[in-house]
Short mmCIF file of C-alpha atoms in Angstrom, two decimals:
data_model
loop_
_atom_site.label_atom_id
_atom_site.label_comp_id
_atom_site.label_asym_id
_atom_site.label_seq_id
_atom_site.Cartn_x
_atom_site.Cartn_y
_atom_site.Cartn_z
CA UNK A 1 -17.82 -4.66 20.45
CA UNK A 2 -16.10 -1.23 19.41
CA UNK A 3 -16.62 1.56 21.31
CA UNK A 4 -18.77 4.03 19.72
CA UNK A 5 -16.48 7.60 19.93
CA UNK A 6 -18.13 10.59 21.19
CA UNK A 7 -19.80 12.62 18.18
CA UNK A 8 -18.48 16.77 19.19
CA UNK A 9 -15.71 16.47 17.25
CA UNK A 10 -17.42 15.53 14.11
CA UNK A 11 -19.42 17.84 14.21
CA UNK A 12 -17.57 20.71 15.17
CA UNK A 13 -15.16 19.79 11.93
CA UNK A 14 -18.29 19.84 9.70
CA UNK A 15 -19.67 23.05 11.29
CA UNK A 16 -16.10 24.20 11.11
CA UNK A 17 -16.04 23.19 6.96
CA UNK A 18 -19.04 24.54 6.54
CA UNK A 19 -17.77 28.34 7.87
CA UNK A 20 -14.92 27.40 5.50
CA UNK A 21 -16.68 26.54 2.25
CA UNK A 22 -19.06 29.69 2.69
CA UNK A 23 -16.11 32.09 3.26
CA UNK A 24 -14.32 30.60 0.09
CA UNK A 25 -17.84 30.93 -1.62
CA UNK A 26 -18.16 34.82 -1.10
CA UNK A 27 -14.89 35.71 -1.56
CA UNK A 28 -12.59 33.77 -3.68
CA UNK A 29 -13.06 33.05 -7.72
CA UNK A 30 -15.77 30.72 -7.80
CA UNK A 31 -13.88 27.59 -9.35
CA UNK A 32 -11.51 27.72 -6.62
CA UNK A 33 -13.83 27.96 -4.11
CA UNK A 34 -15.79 24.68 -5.32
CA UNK A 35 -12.30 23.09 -5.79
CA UNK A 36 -11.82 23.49 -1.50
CA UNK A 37 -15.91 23.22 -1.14
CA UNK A 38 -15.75 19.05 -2.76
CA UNK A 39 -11.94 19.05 -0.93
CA UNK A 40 -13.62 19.54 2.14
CA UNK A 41 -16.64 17.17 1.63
CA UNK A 42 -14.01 14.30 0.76
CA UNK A 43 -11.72 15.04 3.29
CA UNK A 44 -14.50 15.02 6.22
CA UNK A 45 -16.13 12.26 4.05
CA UNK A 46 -12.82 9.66 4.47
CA UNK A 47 -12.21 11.19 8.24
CA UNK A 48 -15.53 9.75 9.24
CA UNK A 49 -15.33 6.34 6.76
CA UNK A 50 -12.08 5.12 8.36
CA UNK A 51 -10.41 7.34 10.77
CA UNK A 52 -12.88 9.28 13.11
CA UNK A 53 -13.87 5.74 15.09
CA UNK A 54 -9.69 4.42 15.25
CA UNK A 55 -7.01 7.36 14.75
CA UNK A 56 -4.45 6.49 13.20
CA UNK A 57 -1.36 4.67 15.16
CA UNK A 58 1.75 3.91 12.84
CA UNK A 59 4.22 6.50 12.52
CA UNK A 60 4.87 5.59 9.16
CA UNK A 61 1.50 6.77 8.67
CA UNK A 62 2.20 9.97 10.18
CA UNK A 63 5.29 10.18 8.44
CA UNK A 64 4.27 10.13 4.86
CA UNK A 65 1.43 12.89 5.48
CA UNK A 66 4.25 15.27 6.95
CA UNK A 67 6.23 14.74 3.85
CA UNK A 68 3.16 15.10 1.71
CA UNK A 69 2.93 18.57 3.58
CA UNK A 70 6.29 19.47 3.23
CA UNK A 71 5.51 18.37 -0.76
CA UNK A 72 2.70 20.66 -0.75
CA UNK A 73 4.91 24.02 0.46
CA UNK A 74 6.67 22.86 -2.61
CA UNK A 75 3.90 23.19 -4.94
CA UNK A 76 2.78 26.12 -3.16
CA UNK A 77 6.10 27.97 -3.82
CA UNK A 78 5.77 27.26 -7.53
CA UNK A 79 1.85 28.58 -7.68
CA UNK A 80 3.30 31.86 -6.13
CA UNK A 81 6.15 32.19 -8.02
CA UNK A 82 3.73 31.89 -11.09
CA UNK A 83 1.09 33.89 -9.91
CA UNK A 84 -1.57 31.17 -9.40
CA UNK A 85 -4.27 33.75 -7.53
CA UNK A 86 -4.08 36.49 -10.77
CA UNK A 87 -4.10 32.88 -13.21
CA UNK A 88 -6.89 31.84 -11.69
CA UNK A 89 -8.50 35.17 -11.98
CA UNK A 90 -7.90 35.58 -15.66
CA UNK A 91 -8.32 31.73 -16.61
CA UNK A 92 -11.88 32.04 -15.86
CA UNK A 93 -12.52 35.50 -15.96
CA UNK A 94 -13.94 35.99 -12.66
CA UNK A 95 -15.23 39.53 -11.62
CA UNK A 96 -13.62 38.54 -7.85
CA UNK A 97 -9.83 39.42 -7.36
CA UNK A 98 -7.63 36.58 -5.11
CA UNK A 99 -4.79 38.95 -3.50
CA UNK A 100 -1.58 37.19 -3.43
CA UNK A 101 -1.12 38.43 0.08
CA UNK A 102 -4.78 36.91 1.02
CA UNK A 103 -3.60 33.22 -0.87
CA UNK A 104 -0.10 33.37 0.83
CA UNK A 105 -1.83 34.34 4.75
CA UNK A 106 -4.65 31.77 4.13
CA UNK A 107 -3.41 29.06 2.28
CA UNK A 108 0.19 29.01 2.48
CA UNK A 109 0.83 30.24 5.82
CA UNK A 110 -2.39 29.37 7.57
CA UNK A 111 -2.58 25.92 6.00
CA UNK A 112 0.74 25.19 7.05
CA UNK A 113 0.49 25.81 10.03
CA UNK A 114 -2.39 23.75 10.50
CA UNK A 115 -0.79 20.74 8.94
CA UNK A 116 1.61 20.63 10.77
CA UNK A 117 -0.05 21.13 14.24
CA UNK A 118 -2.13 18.26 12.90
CA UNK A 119 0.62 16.05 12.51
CA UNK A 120 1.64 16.69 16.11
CA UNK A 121 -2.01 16.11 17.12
CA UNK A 122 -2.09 12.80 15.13
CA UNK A 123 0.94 11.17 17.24
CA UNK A 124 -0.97 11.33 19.93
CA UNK A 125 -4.16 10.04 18.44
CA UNK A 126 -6.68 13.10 18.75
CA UNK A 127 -8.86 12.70 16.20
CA UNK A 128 -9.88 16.22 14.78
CA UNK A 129 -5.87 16.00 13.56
CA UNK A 130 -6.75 12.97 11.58
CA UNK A 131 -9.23 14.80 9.62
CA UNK A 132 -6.14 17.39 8.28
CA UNK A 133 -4.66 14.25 7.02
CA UNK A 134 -7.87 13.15 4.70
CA UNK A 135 -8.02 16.58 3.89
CA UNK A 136 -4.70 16.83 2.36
CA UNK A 137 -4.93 12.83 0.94
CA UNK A 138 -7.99 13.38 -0.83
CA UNK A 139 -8.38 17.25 -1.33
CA UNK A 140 -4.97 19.56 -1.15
CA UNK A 141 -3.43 16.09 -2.51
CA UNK A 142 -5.27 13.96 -5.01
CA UNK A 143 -8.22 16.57 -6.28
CA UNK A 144 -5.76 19.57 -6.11
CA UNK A 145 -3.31 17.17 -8.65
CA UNK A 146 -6.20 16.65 -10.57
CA UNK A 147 -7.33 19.90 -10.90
CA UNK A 148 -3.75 21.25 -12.14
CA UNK A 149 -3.82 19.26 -15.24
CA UNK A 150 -7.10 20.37 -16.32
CA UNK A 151 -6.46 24.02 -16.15
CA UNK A 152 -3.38 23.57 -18.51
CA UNK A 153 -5.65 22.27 -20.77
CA UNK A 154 -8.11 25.03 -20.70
CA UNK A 155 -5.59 27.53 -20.95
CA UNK A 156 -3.65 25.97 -23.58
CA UNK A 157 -0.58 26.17 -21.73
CA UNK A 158 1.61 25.78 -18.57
CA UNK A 159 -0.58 26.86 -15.45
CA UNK A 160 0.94 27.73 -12.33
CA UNK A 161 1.28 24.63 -10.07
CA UNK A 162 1.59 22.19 -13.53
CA UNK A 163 5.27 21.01 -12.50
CA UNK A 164 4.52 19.75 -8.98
CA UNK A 165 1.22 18.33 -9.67
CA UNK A 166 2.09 14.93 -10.40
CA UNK A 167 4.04 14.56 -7.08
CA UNK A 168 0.35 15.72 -5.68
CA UNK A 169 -0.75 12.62 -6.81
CA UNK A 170 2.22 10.57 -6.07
CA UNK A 171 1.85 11.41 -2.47
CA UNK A 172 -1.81 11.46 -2.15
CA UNK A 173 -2.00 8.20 -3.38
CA UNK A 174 0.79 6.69 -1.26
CA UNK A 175 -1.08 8.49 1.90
CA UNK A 176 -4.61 7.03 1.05
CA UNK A 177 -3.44 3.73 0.60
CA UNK A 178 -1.51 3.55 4.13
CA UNK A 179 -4.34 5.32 5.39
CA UNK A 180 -6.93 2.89 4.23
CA UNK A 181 -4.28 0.04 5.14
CA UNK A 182 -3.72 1.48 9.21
CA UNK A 183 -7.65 1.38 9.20
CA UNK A 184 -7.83 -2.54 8.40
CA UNK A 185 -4.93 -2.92 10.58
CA UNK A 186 -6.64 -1.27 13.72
CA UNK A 187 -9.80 -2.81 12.95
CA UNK A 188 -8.59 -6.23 12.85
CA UNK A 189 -6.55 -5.73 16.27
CA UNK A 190 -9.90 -4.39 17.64
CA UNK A 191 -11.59 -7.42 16.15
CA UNK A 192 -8.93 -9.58 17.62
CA UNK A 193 -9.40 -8.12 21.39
CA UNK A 194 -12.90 -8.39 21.53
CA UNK A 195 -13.38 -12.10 22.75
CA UNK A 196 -10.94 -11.31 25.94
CA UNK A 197 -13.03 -8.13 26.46
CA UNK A 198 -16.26 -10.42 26.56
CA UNK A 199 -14.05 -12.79 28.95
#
C-alpha cells in the first residue's frame, strides 16, 4: 500500500495561493487577477490529483517544463514590449493602474525566478517544486494561451502576448501530457513493488 505523504506542504501551497490570489485581487485589474486566481486553483488542483503523493522522476519531465519556462520569458518579452499591463488597463477599462515596473518585478522577474528554483527542486523530488510545474502546465501555460486569443477578439485587434500564445499551448499541452504520463508510470512501479513490500 502507498504511503500516504505528509499533508504541510499542501497546505502551506494553498495558504500560500490564497495570500497570492487576494494580493492580485486588491491590486491588479480585476480580469487579470481572476485569470492567476482559476491559474492557481488548477495548478494546486493537478499538484494534488497526480503529483503531490509521487513527484515527478524523469528528467524528460523536468526538461520540457524548463523549456516551457524559458518559452514563457519569451512571451513575457513580447507582453512588455507591447505594453500588456497599460492593454490590459484600457481593454477593460479598469479604474486600477498595473505599473510596468510592478508586472516586470512580480511576474517577470519574480516568476522566473521561482520557476526555475522549482525546476532545481523537482530533480530532487521535493514536492512543493512540483506544484510550479502544474502551475505553469495548466495556468501560466494552457489558460494564459487561452486567455490571449480572447482578448484579441475583444479588442478587435492584435493584443500584446497574441504572437507567442500558441506556443503557450504547444508547451502546456506537451507538459500535461508527460505529466499525466510520469504519474501512471510511478503509480504502476508503486503498484508493481507492493507484493515484495507485503513479503
Amino acid at each position: 500500500m502507498t504511503k500516504r505523504p505528509e499533508p504541510y506542504s499542501a497546505t502551506v501551497m494553498a495558504i500560500l495561493a490564497l495570500v497570492f490570489c487576494a494580493w492580485a485581487l486588491f491590486t491588479l485589474p480585476v480580469q487579470g487577477a481572476v485569470i492567476l486566481v482559476v491559474a492557481s486553483v488548477l495548478g494546486w488542483s493537478g499538484w494534488i490529483a497526480f503529483s503531490y503523493t509521487r513527484p515527478v522522476k524523469s528528467r524528460k519531465v523536468i526538461a520540457i517544463y524548463l523549456c516551457a519556462v524559458g518559452f514563457q520569458l519569451i512571451h513575457m518579452a513580447e507582453e512588455y514590449t507591447g505594453g500588456f499591463p497599460h492593454e490590459i488597463v484600457e481593454l477593460f477599462d479598469s479604474p486600477r493602474d498595473w505599473p510596468e515596473n510592478e508586472f516586470l518585478l512580480v511576474f517577470v522577474f519574480g516568476f522566473g525566478a521561482l520557476y526555475f528554483f522549482a525546476g532545481a527542486g523537482a530533480l530532487y523530488r521535493i514536492r512543493v517544486a512540483n506544484f510550479f510545474l502544474w502551475w505553469y502546465a495548466l495556468g501560466a501555460g494552457l489558460l494564459n494561451g487561452i486567455a490571449h486569443f480572447v482578448f484579441p477578439i475583444i479588442k478587435g485587434g492584435y493584443f500584446p502576448g497574441l504572437y507567442t500564445a500558441a506556443g503557450h499551448l504547444v508547451m502546456s499541452g506537451l507538459l500535461i501530457y508527460f505529466l499525466v504520463k510520469e504519474n501512471r508510470r510511478l503509480k504502476a512501479a508503486d503498484q508493481a513493488s507492493e507484493p515484495l513490500l507485503v513479503r
